[in-house]
Coordinates of C-alpha atoms (C1' of nucleotides) in Angstrom, one line a residue:
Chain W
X1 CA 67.2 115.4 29.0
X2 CA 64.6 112.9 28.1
X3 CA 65.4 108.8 29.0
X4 CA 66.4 108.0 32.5
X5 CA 68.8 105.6 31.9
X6 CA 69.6 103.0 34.6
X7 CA 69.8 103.3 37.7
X8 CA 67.1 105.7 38.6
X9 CA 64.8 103.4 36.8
X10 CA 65.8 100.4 38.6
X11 CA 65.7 101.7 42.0
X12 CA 61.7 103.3 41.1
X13 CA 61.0 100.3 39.7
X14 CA 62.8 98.7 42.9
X15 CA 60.2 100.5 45.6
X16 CA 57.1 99.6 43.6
X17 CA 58.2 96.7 43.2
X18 CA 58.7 95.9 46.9
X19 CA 55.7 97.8 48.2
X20 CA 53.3 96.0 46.1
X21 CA 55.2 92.7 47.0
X22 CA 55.0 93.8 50.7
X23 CA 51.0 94.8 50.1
X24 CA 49.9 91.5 49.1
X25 CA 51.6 89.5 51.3
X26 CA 50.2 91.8 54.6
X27 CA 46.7 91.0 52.7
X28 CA 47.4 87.2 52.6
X29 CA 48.1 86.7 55.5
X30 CA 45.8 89.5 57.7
X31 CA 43.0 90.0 55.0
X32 CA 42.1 93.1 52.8
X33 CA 40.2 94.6 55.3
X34 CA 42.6 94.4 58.3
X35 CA 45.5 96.1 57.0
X36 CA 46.0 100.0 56.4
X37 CA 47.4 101.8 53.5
X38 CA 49.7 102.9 57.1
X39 CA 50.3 99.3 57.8
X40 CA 51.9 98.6 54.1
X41 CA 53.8 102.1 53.9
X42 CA 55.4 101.2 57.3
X43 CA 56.5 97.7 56.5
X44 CA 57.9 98.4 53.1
X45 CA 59.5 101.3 54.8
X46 CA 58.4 104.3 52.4
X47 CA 55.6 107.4 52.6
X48 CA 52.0 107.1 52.4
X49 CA 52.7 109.9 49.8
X50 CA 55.2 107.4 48.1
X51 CA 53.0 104.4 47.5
X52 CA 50.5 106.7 46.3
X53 CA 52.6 108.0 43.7
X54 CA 52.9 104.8 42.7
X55 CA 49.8 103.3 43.2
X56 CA 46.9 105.2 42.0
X57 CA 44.9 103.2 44.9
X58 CA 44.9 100.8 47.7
X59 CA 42.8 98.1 45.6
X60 CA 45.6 98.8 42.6
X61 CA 48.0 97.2 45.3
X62 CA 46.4 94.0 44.2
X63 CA 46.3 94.0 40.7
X64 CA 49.6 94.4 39.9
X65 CA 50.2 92.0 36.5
X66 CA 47.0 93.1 35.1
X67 CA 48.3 95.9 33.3
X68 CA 49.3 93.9 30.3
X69 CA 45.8 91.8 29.8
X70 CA 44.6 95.1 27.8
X71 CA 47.7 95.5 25.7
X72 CA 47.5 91.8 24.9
X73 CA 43.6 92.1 23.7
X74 CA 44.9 94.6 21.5
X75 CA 47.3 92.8 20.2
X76 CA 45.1 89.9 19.4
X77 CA 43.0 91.8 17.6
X78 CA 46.0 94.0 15.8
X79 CA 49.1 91.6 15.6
X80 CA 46.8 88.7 14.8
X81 CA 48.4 86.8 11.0
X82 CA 47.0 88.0 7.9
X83 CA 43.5 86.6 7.2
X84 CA 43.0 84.9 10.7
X85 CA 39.3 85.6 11.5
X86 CA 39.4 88.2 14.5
X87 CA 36.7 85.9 17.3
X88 CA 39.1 82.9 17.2
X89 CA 42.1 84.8 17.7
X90 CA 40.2 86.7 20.9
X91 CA 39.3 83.1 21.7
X92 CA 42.7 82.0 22.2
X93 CA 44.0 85.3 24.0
X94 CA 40.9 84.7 26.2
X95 CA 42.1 80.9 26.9
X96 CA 45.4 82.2 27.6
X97 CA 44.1 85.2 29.9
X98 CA 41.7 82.8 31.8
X99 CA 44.6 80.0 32.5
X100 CA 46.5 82.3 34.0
X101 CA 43.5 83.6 36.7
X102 CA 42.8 80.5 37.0
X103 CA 46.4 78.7 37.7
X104 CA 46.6 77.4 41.5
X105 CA 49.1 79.4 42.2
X106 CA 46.8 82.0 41.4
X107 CA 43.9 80.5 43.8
X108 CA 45.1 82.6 46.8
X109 CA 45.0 86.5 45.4
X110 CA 41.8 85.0 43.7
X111 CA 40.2 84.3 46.7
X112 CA 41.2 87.9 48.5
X113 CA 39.4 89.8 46.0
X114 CA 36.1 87.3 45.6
X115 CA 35.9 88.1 49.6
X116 CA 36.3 92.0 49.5
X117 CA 33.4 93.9 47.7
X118 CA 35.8 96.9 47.3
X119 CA 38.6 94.6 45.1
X120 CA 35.8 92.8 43.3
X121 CA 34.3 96.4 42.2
X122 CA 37.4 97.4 40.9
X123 CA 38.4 94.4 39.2
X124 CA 35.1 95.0 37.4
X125 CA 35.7 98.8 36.3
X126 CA 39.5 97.4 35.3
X127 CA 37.7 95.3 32.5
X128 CA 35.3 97.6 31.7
X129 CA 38.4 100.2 30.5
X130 CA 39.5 96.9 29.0
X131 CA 36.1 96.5 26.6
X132 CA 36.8 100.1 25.9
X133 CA 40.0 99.9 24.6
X134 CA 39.1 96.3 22.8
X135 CA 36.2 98.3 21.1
X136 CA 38.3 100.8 20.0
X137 CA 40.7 98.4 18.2
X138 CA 38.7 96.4 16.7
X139 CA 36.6 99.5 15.0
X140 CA 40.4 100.7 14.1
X141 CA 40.8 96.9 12.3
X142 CA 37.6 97.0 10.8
X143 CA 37.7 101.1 9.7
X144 CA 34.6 101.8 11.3
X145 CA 33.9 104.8 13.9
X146 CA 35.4 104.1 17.5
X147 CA 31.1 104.4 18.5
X148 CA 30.4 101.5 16.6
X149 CA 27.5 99.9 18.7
X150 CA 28.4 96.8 17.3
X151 CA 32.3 97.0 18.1
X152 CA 31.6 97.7 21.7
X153 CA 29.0 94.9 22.0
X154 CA 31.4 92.6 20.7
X155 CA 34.0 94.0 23.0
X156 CA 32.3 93.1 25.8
X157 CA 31.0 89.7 25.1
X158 CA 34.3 89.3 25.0
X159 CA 35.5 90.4 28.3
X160 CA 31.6 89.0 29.7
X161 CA 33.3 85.7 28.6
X162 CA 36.7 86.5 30.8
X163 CA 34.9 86.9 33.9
X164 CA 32.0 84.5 33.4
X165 CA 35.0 81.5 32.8
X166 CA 36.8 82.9 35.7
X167 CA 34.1 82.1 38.0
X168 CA 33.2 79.0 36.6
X169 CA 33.9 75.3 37.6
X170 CA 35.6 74.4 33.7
X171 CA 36.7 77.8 32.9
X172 CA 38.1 76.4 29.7
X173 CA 34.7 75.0 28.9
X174 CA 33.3 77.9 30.0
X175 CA 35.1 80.2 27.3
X176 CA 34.4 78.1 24.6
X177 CA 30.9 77.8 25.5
X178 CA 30.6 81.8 25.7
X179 CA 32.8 82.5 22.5
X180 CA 30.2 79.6 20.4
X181 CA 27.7 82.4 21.4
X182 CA 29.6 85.1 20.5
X183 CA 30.7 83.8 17.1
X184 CA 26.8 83.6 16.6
X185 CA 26.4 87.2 17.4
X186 CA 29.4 88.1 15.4
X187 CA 27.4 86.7 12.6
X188 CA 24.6 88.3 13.2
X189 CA 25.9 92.0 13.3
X190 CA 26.5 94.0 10.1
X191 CA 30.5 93.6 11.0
X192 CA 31.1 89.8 9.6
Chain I
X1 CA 4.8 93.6 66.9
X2 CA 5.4 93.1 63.1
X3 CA 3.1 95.3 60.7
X4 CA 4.9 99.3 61.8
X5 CA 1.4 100.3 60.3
X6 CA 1.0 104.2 59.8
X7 CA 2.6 107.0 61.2
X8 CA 5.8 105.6 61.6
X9 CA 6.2 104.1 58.2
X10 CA 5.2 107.7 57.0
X11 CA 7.5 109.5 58.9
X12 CA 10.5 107.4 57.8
X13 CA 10.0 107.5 54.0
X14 CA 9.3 111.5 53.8
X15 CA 12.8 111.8 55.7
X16 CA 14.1 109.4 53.1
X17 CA 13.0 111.3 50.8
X18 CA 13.8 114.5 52.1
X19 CA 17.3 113.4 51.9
X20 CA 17.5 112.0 48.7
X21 CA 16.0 115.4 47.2
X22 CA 17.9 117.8 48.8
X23 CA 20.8 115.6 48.2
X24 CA 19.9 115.8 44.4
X25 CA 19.2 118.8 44.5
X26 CA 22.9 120.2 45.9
X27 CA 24.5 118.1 43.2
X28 CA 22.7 119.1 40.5
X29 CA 23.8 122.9 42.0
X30 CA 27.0 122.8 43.1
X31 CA 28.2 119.5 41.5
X32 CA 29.3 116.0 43.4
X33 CA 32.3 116.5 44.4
X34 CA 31.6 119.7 45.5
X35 CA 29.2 118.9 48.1
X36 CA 30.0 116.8 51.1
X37 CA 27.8 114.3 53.3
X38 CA 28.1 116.9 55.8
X39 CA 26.4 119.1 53.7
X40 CA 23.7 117.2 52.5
X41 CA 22.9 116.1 56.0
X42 CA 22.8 119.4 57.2
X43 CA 20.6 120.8 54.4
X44 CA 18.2 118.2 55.3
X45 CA 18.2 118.5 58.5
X46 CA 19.4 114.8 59.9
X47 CA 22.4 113.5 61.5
X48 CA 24.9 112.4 59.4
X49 CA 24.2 108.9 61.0
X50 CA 20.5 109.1 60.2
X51 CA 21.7 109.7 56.5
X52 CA 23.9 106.8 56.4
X53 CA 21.0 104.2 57.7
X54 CA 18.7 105.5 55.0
X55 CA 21.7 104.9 52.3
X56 CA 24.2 102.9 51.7
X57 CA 26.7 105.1 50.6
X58 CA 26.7 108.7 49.4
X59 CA 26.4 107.4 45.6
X60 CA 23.5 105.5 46.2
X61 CA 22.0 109.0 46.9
X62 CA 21.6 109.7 43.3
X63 CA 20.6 106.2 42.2
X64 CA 17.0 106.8 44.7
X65 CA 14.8 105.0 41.8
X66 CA 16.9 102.4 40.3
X67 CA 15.7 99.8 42.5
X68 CA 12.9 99.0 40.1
X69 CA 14.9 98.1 37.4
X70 CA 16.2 94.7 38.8
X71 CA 12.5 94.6 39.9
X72 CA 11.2 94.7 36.1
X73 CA 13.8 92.1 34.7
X74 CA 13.3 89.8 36.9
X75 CA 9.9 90.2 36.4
X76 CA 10.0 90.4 32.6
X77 CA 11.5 86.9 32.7
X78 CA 9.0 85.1 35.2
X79 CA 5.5 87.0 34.3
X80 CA 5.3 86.7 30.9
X81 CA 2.9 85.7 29.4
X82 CA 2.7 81.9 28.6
X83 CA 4.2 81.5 25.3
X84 CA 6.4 83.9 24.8
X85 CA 9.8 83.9 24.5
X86 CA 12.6 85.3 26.6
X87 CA 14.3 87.6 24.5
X88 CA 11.5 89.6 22.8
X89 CA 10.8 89.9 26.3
X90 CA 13.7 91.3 27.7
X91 CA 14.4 93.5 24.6
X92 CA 10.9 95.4 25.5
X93 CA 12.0 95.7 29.1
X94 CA 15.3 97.2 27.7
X95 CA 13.5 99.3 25.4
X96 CA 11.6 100.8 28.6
X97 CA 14.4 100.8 30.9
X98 CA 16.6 102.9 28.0
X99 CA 13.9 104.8 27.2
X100 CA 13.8 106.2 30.8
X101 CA 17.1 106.8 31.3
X102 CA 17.4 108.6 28.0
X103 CA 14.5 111.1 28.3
X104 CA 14.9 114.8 28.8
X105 CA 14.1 115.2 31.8
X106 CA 16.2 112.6 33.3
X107 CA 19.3 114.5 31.2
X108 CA 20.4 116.5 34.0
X109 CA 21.2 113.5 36.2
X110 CA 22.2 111.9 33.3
X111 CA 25.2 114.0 32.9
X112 CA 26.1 114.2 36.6
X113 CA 26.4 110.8 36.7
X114 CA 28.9 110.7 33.9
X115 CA 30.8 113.6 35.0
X116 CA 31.8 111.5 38.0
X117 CA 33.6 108.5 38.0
X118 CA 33.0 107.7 41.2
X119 CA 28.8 107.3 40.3
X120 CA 30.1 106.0 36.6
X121 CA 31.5 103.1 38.7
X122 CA 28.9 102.4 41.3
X123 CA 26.6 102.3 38.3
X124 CA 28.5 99.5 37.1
X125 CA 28.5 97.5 40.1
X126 CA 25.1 97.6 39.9
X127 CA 24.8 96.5 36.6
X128 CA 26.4 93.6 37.8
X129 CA 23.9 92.9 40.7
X130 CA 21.4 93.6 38.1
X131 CA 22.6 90.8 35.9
X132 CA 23.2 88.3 38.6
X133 CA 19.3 88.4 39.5
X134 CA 18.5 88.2 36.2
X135 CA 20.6 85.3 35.4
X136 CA 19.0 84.0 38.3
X137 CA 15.7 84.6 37.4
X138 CA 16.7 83.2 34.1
X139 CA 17.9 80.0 35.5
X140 CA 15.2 79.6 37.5
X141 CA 12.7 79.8 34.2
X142 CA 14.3 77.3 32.4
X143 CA 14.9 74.8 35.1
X144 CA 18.4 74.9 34.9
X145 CA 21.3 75.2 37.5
X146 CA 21.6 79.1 38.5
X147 CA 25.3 78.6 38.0
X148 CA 24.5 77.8 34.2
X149 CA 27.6 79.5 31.7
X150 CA 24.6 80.1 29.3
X151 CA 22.3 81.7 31.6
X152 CA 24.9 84.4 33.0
X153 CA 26.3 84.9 29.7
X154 CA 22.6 85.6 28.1
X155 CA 22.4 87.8 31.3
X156 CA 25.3 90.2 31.3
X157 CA 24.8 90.4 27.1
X158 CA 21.1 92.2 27.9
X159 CA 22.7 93.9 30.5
X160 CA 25.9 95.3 28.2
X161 CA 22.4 96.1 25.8
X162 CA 20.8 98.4 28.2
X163 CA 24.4 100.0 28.8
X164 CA 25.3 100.3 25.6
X165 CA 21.9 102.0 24.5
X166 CA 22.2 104.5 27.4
X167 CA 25.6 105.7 25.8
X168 CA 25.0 105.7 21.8
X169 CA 23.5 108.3 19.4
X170 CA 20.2 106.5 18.8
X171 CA 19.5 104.1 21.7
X172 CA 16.1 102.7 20.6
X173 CA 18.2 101.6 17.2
X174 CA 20.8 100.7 19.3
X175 CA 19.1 98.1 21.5
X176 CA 17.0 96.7 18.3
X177 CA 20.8 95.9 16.8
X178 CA 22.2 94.3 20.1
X179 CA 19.1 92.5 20.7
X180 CA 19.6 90.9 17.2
X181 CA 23.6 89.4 18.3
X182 CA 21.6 88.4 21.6
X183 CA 19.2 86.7 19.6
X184 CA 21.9 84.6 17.5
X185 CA 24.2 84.2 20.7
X186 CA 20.7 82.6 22.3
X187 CA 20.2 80.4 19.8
X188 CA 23.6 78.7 19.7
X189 CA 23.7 77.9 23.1
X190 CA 22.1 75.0 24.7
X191 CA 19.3 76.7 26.2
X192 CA 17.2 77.8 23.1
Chain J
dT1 C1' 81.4 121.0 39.6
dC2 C1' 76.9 122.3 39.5
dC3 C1' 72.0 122.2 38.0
dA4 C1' 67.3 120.5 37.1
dA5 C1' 64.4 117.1 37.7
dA6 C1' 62.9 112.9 39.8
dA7 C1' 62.0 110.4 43.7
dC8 C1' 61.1 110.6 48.1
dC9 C1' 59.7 112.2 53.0
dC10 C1' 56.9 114.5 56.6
dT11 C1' 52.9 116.9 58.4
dA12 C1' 48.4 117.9 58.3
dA13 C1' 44.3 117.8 56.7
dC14 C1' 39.8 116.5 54.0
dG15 C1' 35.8 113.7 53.2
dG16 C1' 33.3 109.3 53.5
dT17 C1' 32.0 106.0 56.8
dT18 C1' 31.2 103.7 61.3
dA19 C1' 31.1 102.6 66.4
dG20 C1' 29.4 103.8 70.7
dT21 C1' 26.0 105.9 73.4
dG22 C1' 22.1 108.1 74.3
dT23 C1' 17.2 110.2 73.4
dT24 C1' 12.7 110.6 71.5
dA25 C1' 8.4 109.1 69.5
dC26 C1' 5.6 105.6 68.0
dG27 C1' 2.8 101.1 68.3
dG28 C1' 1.0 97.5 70.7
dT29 C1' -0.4 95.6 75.4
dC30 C1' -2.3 95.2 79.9
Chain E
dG1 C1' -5.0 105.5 80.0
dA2 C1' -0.4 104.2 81.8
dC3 C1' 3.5 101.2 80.3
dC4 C1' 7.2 99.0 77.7
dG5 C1' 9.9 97.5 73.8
dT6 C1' 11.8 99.2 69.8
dA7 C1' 12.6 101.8 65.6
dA8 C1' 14.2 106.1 64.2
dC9 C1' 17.1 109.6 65.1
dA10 C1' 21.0 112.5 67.3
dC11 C1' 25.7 113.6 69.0
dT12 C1' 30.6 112.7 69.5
dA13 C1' 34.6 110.9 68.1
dA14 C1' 37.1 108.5 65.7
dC15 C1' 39.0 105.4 61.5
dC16 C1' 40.8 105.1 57.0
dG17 C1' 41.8 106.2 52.2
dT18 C1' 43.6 110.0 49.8
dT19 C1' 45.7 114.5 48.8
dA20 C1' 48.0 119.1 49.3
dG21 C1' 51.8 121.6 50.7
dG22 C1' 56.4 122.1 51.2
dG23 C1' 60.9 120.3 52.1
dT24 C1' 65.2 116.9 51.3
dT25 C1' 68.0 113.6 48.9
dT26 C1' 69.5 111.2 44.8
dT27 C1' 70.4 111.0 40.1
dG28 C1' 71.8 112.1 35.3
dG29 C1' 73.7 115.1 32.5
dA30 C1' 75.8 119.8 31.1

DNA sequence: TCCAAAACCCTAACGGTTAGTGTTACGGTC
DNA sequence: GACCGTAACACTAACCGTTAGGGTTTTGGA
């Protein structure tokens, strides 16, 4: 009774797939603002009821891919070869992370959510539940409680650096600038 | 016809305020979610318009005294006295700014904001407006561009303090151990 | 073949927020 | 002391994101 083999799958996948597809390109081309949760639900011909079931919100429209930046943190920090230092190997999944924001092809979804207030919150809270769950795996790696103050302050340097190199004019500069500091802190905790 | 001297002035903060407390108030009674705009308005006897030129949004109704944070660490960074340095500085502002949010009396509030996501997420956002003016201010001290990766970073890592401290077990302790990482991360970047 | 669940649809509403349009009360001016 | 501009407020009516309630179709498996 459990796995939903096939088809099922592909056609759900199929409508999500398509209303998000049909979201951003009303929001390219009329602004955030200017279209309706209506508007999208009509031209990818489902429910209101049905896009919410499968998008928990309208800004969630937008951020489609970034579901697997937090599982690829994780990763870093779990999956990372034996006796690799753990801020180096965040280093590199932060590179990685920030190329892709950054890629032209990327320039015009970034530049919908710098100009709405409402997509630029959320993207916020989205990497605040990423420090979170970074926290928590490195405290797992390290054997110390998930509270750690030190984990979690770590954990957010580390997404701090994410957004800081996003906005900046070298964002690979930018990263390695911010992860120098961090190494530094690193140092300086009782964690090293 | 500048200077509203008086009566006018008056008039318009004790309906501020009346709103703000019996907004308080009703949450702290019935919970957030469980009391509307239309309530509040009501129960203070104002249009629901008159409500909504007073405050932004029905959040900001709960964060009435935060305004003086940004206030003090802005100020922390540009009134100090000659001499001393920034982060000692900004760790005592911390230190005050955690100690106020984590004193009993403020507990009530304290755990209606956290009981919402929707205030847990406007407190964010401004977190982030807090650490923009202060990497500002920063910037501004050390005669550097206010775009500076260093000064933002240095920004949002006393900012992720303060946040941090509100949340753990022991926040003085808590603050004294982030400041130290801040401390390093300060003085490996260029700006030390 | 038939069933249970998943996916979907429709309608109607709720609650925060805003636009449009007055009305009052205050402050400064002649 | 009468007068005018404007800031503060009120009322109505809506917009928009979001959800509840309740039904229909599609799918996978027994």
């Amino acid at each position: 009774m459990i796995e939903p083999s096939g088809r099922r799958e592909r056609k759900k996948a199929a409508t999500r797939q398509k209303i998000a597809d049909t979201a951003l390109r009303l929001f390219l081309e009329r602004g955030y603002d200017d279209v309706g949760i209506r508007d999208v639900a009509a031209e990818a011909d489902v429910a209101v009821t049905t896009l919410f079931s499968h998008f928990a919100a309208k800004e969630a429209l937008v951020f489609e891919r970034d579901q697997g930046f937090e599982r690829g943190l994780v990763r870093a920090v779990a999956d990372r070869v034996p006796g690799e230092p753990l801020i180096p190997a965040l280093r590199q999944e932060i590179h990685a992370m920030v190329r892709h924001c950054t890629a032209p092809e990327a320039a015009p979804v970034r530049s919908l959510i710098v100009s709405s207030p409402a997509l630029r919150d959320y993207e916020e809270s989205m990497r605040l539940r990423h420090a979170d769950a970074l926290a928590i795996a490195i405290a797992a790696e390290l054997g110390v409680p998930e509270t750690s103050t030190a984990c979690r302050t770590i954990a957010r340097f580390v997404i701090d650096a994410f957004a800081l190199a996003c906005e900046a004019a070298e964002p690979g500069d930018a990263v390695d600038e911010v992860f120098r500091m961090i190494e530094a802190a690193w140092d300086a905790s009782r964690l090293a």
